PDB file of C-alpha atoms in Angstrom:
ATOM      1  CA  UNK D1331     -12.402  13.001  12.450  1.00  0.00           C
ATOM      2  CA  UNK D1332      -8.714  13.247  11.653  1.00  0.00           C
ATOM      3  CA  UNK D1333      -7.878  14.413   8.144  1.00  0.00           C
ATOM      4  CA  UNK D1334      -5.701  12.044   6.148  1.00  0.00           C
ATOM      5  CA  UNK D1335      -3.340  13.525   3.560  1.00  0.00           C
ATOM      6  CA  UNK D1336      -1.669  11.632   0.713  1.00  0.00           C
ATOM      7  CA  UNK D1337       1.561  13.443  -0.119  1.00  0.00           C
ATOM      8  CA  UNK D1338       4.217  12.725  -2.746  1.00  0.00           C
ATOM      9  CA  UNK D1339       7.353  11.230  -1.216  1.00  0.00           C
ATOM     10  CA  UNK D1340       9.426  14.292  -2.120  1.00  0.00           C
ATOM     11  CA  UNK D1341       7.160  16.480   0.038  1.00  0.00           C
ATOM     12  CA  UNK D1342       7.922  14.563   3.250  1.00  0.00           C
ATOM     13  CA  UNK D1343      11.124  14.550   5.311  1.00  0.00           C
ATOM     14  CA  UNK D1344      12.627  11.091   4.747  1.00  0.00           C
ATOM     15  CA  UNK D1345      13.870  11.023   8.348  1.00  0.00           C
ATOM     16  CA  UNK D1346      10.252  11.065   9.536  1.00  0.00           C
ATOM     17  CA  UNK D1347       9.528   7.902   7.553  1.00  0.00           C
ATOM     18  CA  UNK D1348      12.359   5.844   9.047  1.00  0.00           C
ATOM     19  CA  UNK D1349      10.704   5.057  12.422  1.00  0.00           C
ATOM     20  CA  UNK D1350       7.406   4.274  10.682  1.00  0.00           C
ATOM     21  CA  UNK D1351       9.007   1.818   8.251  1.00  0.00           C
ATOM     22  CA  UNK D1352      11.209   0.267  10.944  1.00  0.00           C
ATOM     23  CA  UNK D1353       8.381  -0.295  13.437  1.00  0.00           C
ATOM     24  CA  UNK D1354       8.402  -3.959  14.486  1.00  0.00           C
ATOM     25  CA  UNK D1355       4.649  -4.401  13.942  1.00  0.00           C
ATOM     26  CA  UNK D1356       5.006  -3.028  10.391  1.00  0.00           C
ATOM     27  CA  UNK D1357       8.093  -5.087   9.515  1.00  0.00           C
ATOM     28  CA  UNK D1358       6.442  -8.287  10.754  1.00  0.00           C
ATOM     29  CA  UNK D1359       3.988  -8.040   7.833  1.00  0.00           C
ATOM     30  CA  UNK D1360       6.569  -7.288   5.117  1.00  0.00           C
ATOM     31  CA  UNK D1361       9.128  -9.352   3.245  1.00  0.00           C
ATOM     32  CA  UNK D1362      12.372  -9.242   5.243  1.00  0.00           C
ATOM     33  CA  UNK D1363      14.771  -6.431   4.368  1.00  0.00           C
ATOM     34  CA  UNK D1364      17.416  -4.474   6.302  1.00  0.00           C
ATOM     35  CA  UNK D1365      16.108  -1.729   8.603  1.00  0.00           C
ATOM     36  CA  UNK D1366      16.017   1.718   7.052  1.00  0.00           C
ATOM     37  CA  UNK D1367      18.513   4.425   7.953  1.00  0.00           C
ATOM     38  CA  UNK D1368      19.314   7.879   6.587  1.00  0.00           C
ATOM     39  CA  UNK D1369      21.409   6.329   3.806  1.00  0.00           C
ATOM     40  CA  UNK D1370      19.362   3.434   2.452  1.00  0.00           C
ATOM     41  CA  UNK D1371      16.027   5.241   2.647  1.00  0.00           C
ATOM     42  CA  UNK D1372      17.128   7.638  -0.113  1.00  0.00           C
ATOM     43  CA  UNK D1373      17.218   5.060  -2.959  1.00  0.00           C
ATOM     44  CA  UNK D1374      14.030   3.462  -1.617  1.00  0.00           C
ATOM     45  CA  UNK D1375      12.226   6.823  -1.805  1.00  0.00           C
ATOM     46  CA  UNK D1376      13.697   7.416  -5.270  1.00  0.00           C
ATOM     47  CA  UNK D1377      12.225   4.069  -6.363  1.00  0.00           C
ATOM     48  CA  UNK D1378       8.798   5.123  -5.058  1.00  0.00           C
ATOM     49  CA  UNK D1379       9.061   8.463  -6.893  1.00  0.00           C
ATOM     50  CA  UNK D1380      10.036   6.608 -10.078  1.00  0.00           C
ATOM     51  CA  UNK D1381       7.054   4.276  -9.661  1.00  0.00           C
ATOM     52  CA  UNK D1382       4.811   7.307  -9.117  1.00  0.00           C
ATOM     53  CA  UNK D1383       5.796   8.602 -12.566  1.00  0.00           C
ATOM     54  CA  UNK D1384       4.720   5.389 -14.342  1.00  0.00           C
ATOM     55  CA  UNK D1385       1.406   5.402 -16.234  1.00  0.00           C
ATOM     56  CA  UNK D1386      -1.398   4.051 -14.050  1.00  0.00           C
ATOM     57  CA  UNK D1387       0.604   4.341 -10.837  1.00  0.00           C
ATOM     58  CA  UNK D1388       0.426   6.642  -7.837  1.00  0.00           C
ATOM     59  CA  UNK D1389       2.468   6.235  -4.643  1.00  0.00           C
ATOM     60  CA  UNK D1390       2.030   8.501  -1.614  1.00  0.00           C
ATOM     61  CA  UNK D1391       3.009   8.986   2.009  1.00  0.00           C
ATOM     62  CA  UNK D1392       0.017   8.822   4.356  1.00  0.00           C
ATOM     63  CA  UNK D1393       0.076  11.762   6.787  1.00  0.00           C
ATOM     64  CA  UNK D1394      -2.164  12.291   9.829  1.00  0.00           C
ATOM     65  CA  UNK D1395      -1.896  15.210  12.259  1.00  0.00           C
ATOM     66  CA  UNK D1396       1.185  16.440  10.398  1.00  0.00           C
ATOM     67  CA  UNK D1397       3.165  13.201  10.770  1.00  0.00           C
ATOM     68  CA  UNK D1398       3.703  10.260   8.401  1.00  0.00           C
ATOM     69  CA  UNK D1399       1.881   7.103   9.477  1.00  0.00           C
ATOM     70  CA  UNK D1400       2.679   4.984   6.414  1.00  0.00           C
ATOM     71  CA  UNK D1401       2.545   4.871   2.653  1.00  0.00           C
ATOM     72  CA  UNK D1402       0.242   3.505   0.002  1.00  0.00           C
ATOM     73  CA  UNK D1403       0.017   3.253  -3.708  1.00  0.00           C
ATOM     74  CA  UNK D1404      -0.842   1.659  -6.982  1.00  0.00           C
ATOM     75  CA  UNK D1405       2.283  -0.084  -8.262  1.00  0.00           C
ATOM     76  CA  UNK D1406       3.044  -2.259 -11.290  1.00  0.00           C
ATOM     77  CA  UNK D1407       2.782  -6.006 -10.712  1.00  0.00           C
ATOM     78  CA  UNK D1408       3.891  -7.638 -13.933  1.00  0.00           C
ATOM     79  CA  UNK D1409       1.177  -6.785 -16.465  1.00  0.00           C
ATOM     80  CA  UNK D1410      -1.216  -5.804 -13.677  1.00  0.00           C
ATOM     81  CA  UNK D1411      -1.404  -3.241 -10.902  1.00  0.00           C
ATOM     82  CA  UNK D1412      -1.056  -3.873  -7.181  1.00  0.00           C
ATOM     83  CA  UNK D1413      -2.509  -1.869  -4.318  1.00  0.00           C
ATOM     84  CA  UNK D1414       0.014  -1.493  -1.498  1.00  0.00           C
ATOM     85  CA  UNK D1415      -0.768  -0.207   1.990  1.00  0.00           C
ATOM     86  CA  UNK D1416       1.804   0.048   4.798  1.00  0.00           C
ATOM     87  CA  UNK D1417       0.538   1.727   7.978  1.00  0.00           C
ATOM     88  CA  UNK D1418       2.091   1.972  11.441  1.00  0.00           C
ATOM     89  CA  UNK D1419       0.280  -0.038  14.100  1.00  0.00           C
ATOM     90  CA  UNK D1420      -1.296   2.899  15.954  1.00  0.00           C
ATOM     91  CA  UNK D1421      -3.085   3.867  12.719  1.00  0.00           C
ATOM     92  CA  UNK D1422      -4.170   0.445  11.442  1.00  0.00           C
ATOM     93  CA  UNK D1423      -7.826   1.448  11.792  1.00  0.00           C
ATOM     94  CA  UNK D1424      -7.535   3.763   8.765  1.00  0.00           C
ATOM     95  CA  UNK D1425      -6.856   0.829   6.427  1.00  0.00           C
ATOM     96  CA  UNK D1426     -10.375   0.655   4.926  1.00  0.00           C
ATOM     97  CA  UNK D1427     -10.358   4.436   4.303  1.00  0.00           C
ATOM     98  CA  UNK D1428      -6.989   4.179   2.572  1.00  0.00           C
ATOM     99  CA  UNK D1429      -8.287   1.252   0.516  1.00  0.00           C
ATOM    100  CA  UNK D1430     -11.234   3.375  -0.675  1.00  0.00           C
ATOM    101  CA  UNK D1431      -8.857   6.156  -1.771  1.00  0.00           C
ATOM    102  CA  UNK D1432      -6.691   3.644  -3.649  1.00  0.00           C
ATOM    103  CA  UNK D1433      -9.783   2.191  -5.304  1.00  0.00           C
ATOM    104  CA  UNK D1434     -10.816   5.693  -6.407  1.00  0.00           C
ATOM    105  CA  UNK D1435      -7.345   6.310  -7.852  1.00  0.00           C
ATOM    106  CA  UNK D1436      -7.515   2.973  -9.701  1.00  0.00           C
ATOM    107  CA  UNK D1437     -10.905   3.969 -11.130  1.00  0.00           C
ATOM    108  CA  UNK D1438      -9.454   7.354 -12.154  1.00  0.00           C
ATOM    109  CA  UNK D1439      -6.708   5.509 -14.077  1.00  0.00           C
ATOM    110  CA  UNK D1440      -9.250   3.215 -15.735  1.00  0.00           C
ATOM    111  CA  UNK D1441      -7.995  -0.020 -14.157  1.00  0.00           C
ATOM    112  CA  UNK D1442     -10.553  -2.786 -14.483  1.00  0.00           C
ATOM    113  CA  UNK D1443      -9.020  -4.866 -11.704  1.00  0.00           C
ATOM    114  CA  UNK D1444      -6.183  -4.600  -9.194  1.00  0.00           C
ATOM    115  CA  UNK D1445      -4.521  -7.117  -6.924  1.00  0.00           C
ATOM    116  CA  UNK D1446      -3.641  -6.884  -3.242  1.00  0.00           C
ATOM    117  CA  UNK D1447      -0.937  -9.239  -1.918  1.00  0.00           C
ATOM    118  CA  UNK D1448      -0.855  -9.775   1.852  1.00  0.00           C
ATOM    119  CA  UNK D1449       1.904 -11.707   3.609  1.00  0.00           C
ATOM    120  CA  UNK D1450       0.959 -14.893   5.459  1.00  0.00           C
ATOM    121  CA  UNK D1451       1.256 -13.034   8.773  1.00  0.00           C
ATOM    122  CA  UNK D1452      -1.991 -11.198   7.967  1.00  0.00           C
ATOM    123  CA  UNK D1453      -5.419 -12.725   8.522  1.00  0.00           C
ATOM    124  CA  UNK D1454      -7.850 -13.070   5.645  1.00  0.00           C
ATOM    125  CA  UNK D1455      -9.950  -9.923   5.531  1.00  0.00           C
ATOM    126  CA  UNK D1456     -13.701 -10.399   5.045  1.00  0.00           C
ATOM    127  CA  UNK D1457     -14.162  -6.999   3.417  1.00  0.00           C
ATOM    128  CA  UNK D1458     -11.494  -7.881   0.829  1.00  0.00           C
ATOM    129  CA  UNK D1459     -12.842 -11.393   0.319  1.00  0.00           C
ATOM    130  CA  UNK D1460     -16.333  -9.963  -0.323  1.00  0.00           C
ATOM    131  CA  UNK D1461     -14.939  -7.539  -2.925  1.00  0.00           C
ATOM    132  CA  UNK D1462     -12.587 -10.013  -4.599  1.00  0.00           C
ATOM    133  CA  UNK D1463     -13.383 -11.840  -7.809  1.00  0.00           C
ATOM    134  CA  UNK D1464     -10.742 -14.364  -6.755  1.00  0.00           C
ATOM    135  CA  UNK D1465      -8.650 -15.071  -3.661  1.00  0.00           C
ATOM    136  CA  UNK D1466      -5.505 -17.144  -4.187  1.00  0.00           C
ATOM    137  CA  UNK D1467      -2.501 -18.299  -2.190  1.00  0.00           C
ATOM    138  CA  UNK D1468       1.090 -18.323  -3.438  1.00  0.00           C
ATOM    139  CA  UNK D1469       4.701 -18.428  -2.286  1.00  0.00           C
ATOM    140  CA  UNK D1470       7.362 -15.865  -3.131  1.00  0.00           C
ATOM    141  CA  UNK D1471      10.821 -15.473  -1.605  1.00  0.00           C
ATOM    142  CA  UNK D1472      10.009 -18.399   0.683  1.00  0.00           C
ATOM    143  CA  UNK D1473       6.936 -16.692   2.169  1.00  0.00           C
ATOM    144  CA  UNK D1474       3.241 -17.309   1.702  1.00  0.00           C
ATOM    145  CA  UNK D1475       0.896 -14.641   0.338  1.00  0.00           C
ATOM    146  CA  UNK D1476      -2.857 -14.279   0.028  1.00  0.00           C
ATOM    147  CA  UNK D1477      -3.790 -12.352  -3.109  1.00  0.00           C
ATOM    148  CA  UNK D1478      -7.135 -10.644  -3.641  1.00  0.00           C
ATOM    149  CA  UNK D1479      -8.272  -9.639  -7.146  1.00  0.00           C
ATOM    150  CA  UNK D1480     -10.484  -6.588  -6.734  1.00  0.00           C
ATOM    151  CA  UNK D1481     -12.705  -5.295  -9.575  1.00  0.00           C
ATOM    152  CA  UNK D1482     -12.540  -1.522 -10.096  1.00  0.00           C
ATOM    153  CA  UNK D1483     -14.748  -1.070 -13.131  1.00  0.00           C
ATOM    154  CA  UNK D1484     -17.471   1.134 -11.637  1.00  0.00           C
ATOM    155  CA  UNK D1485     -18.591   2.958  -8.485  1.00  0.00           C
ATOM    156  CA  UNK D1486     -20.851  -0.036  -7.790  1.00  0.00           C
ATOM    157  CA  UNK D1487     -17.728  -1.936  -6.668  1.00  0.00           C
ATOM    158  CA  UNK D1488     -17.241   0.481  -3.754  1.00  0.00           C
ATOM    159  CA  UNK D1489     -16.443  -0.758  -0.256  1.00  0.00           C
TER     160      UNK D1489
END
């Protein structure tokens, strides 16, 4: 089995992240924004590092076989915390493993519940629906989202 590493953004060459974040299959599931280049990725990474320093948050680059395949994290979402997972298409199968790591981090921080927002381009996920205390639909920036509220209170809520 391939080992997955979760590295701070300042430990990864930003240039290696650009093709991952600009991959068409990845961008199709994100809110529209300009493609990344060597200039605009710098403030984006700085924003992730700043988020990583916030209480209750952790944001990391996902690395497999020495190369970035995406990023994930616990980020603020108003008065709550959001789990975010962005993975390049060839590595989509690691999503549940990444989710379990994020859930463990949330438990470490003492979060009772987190939310996952998925853009309308994504199907509803049975494993998330089974874990969710509530699934809701909303619109933001003209796009539809499915939001899953996931309890974190104890190891019994494991995937």
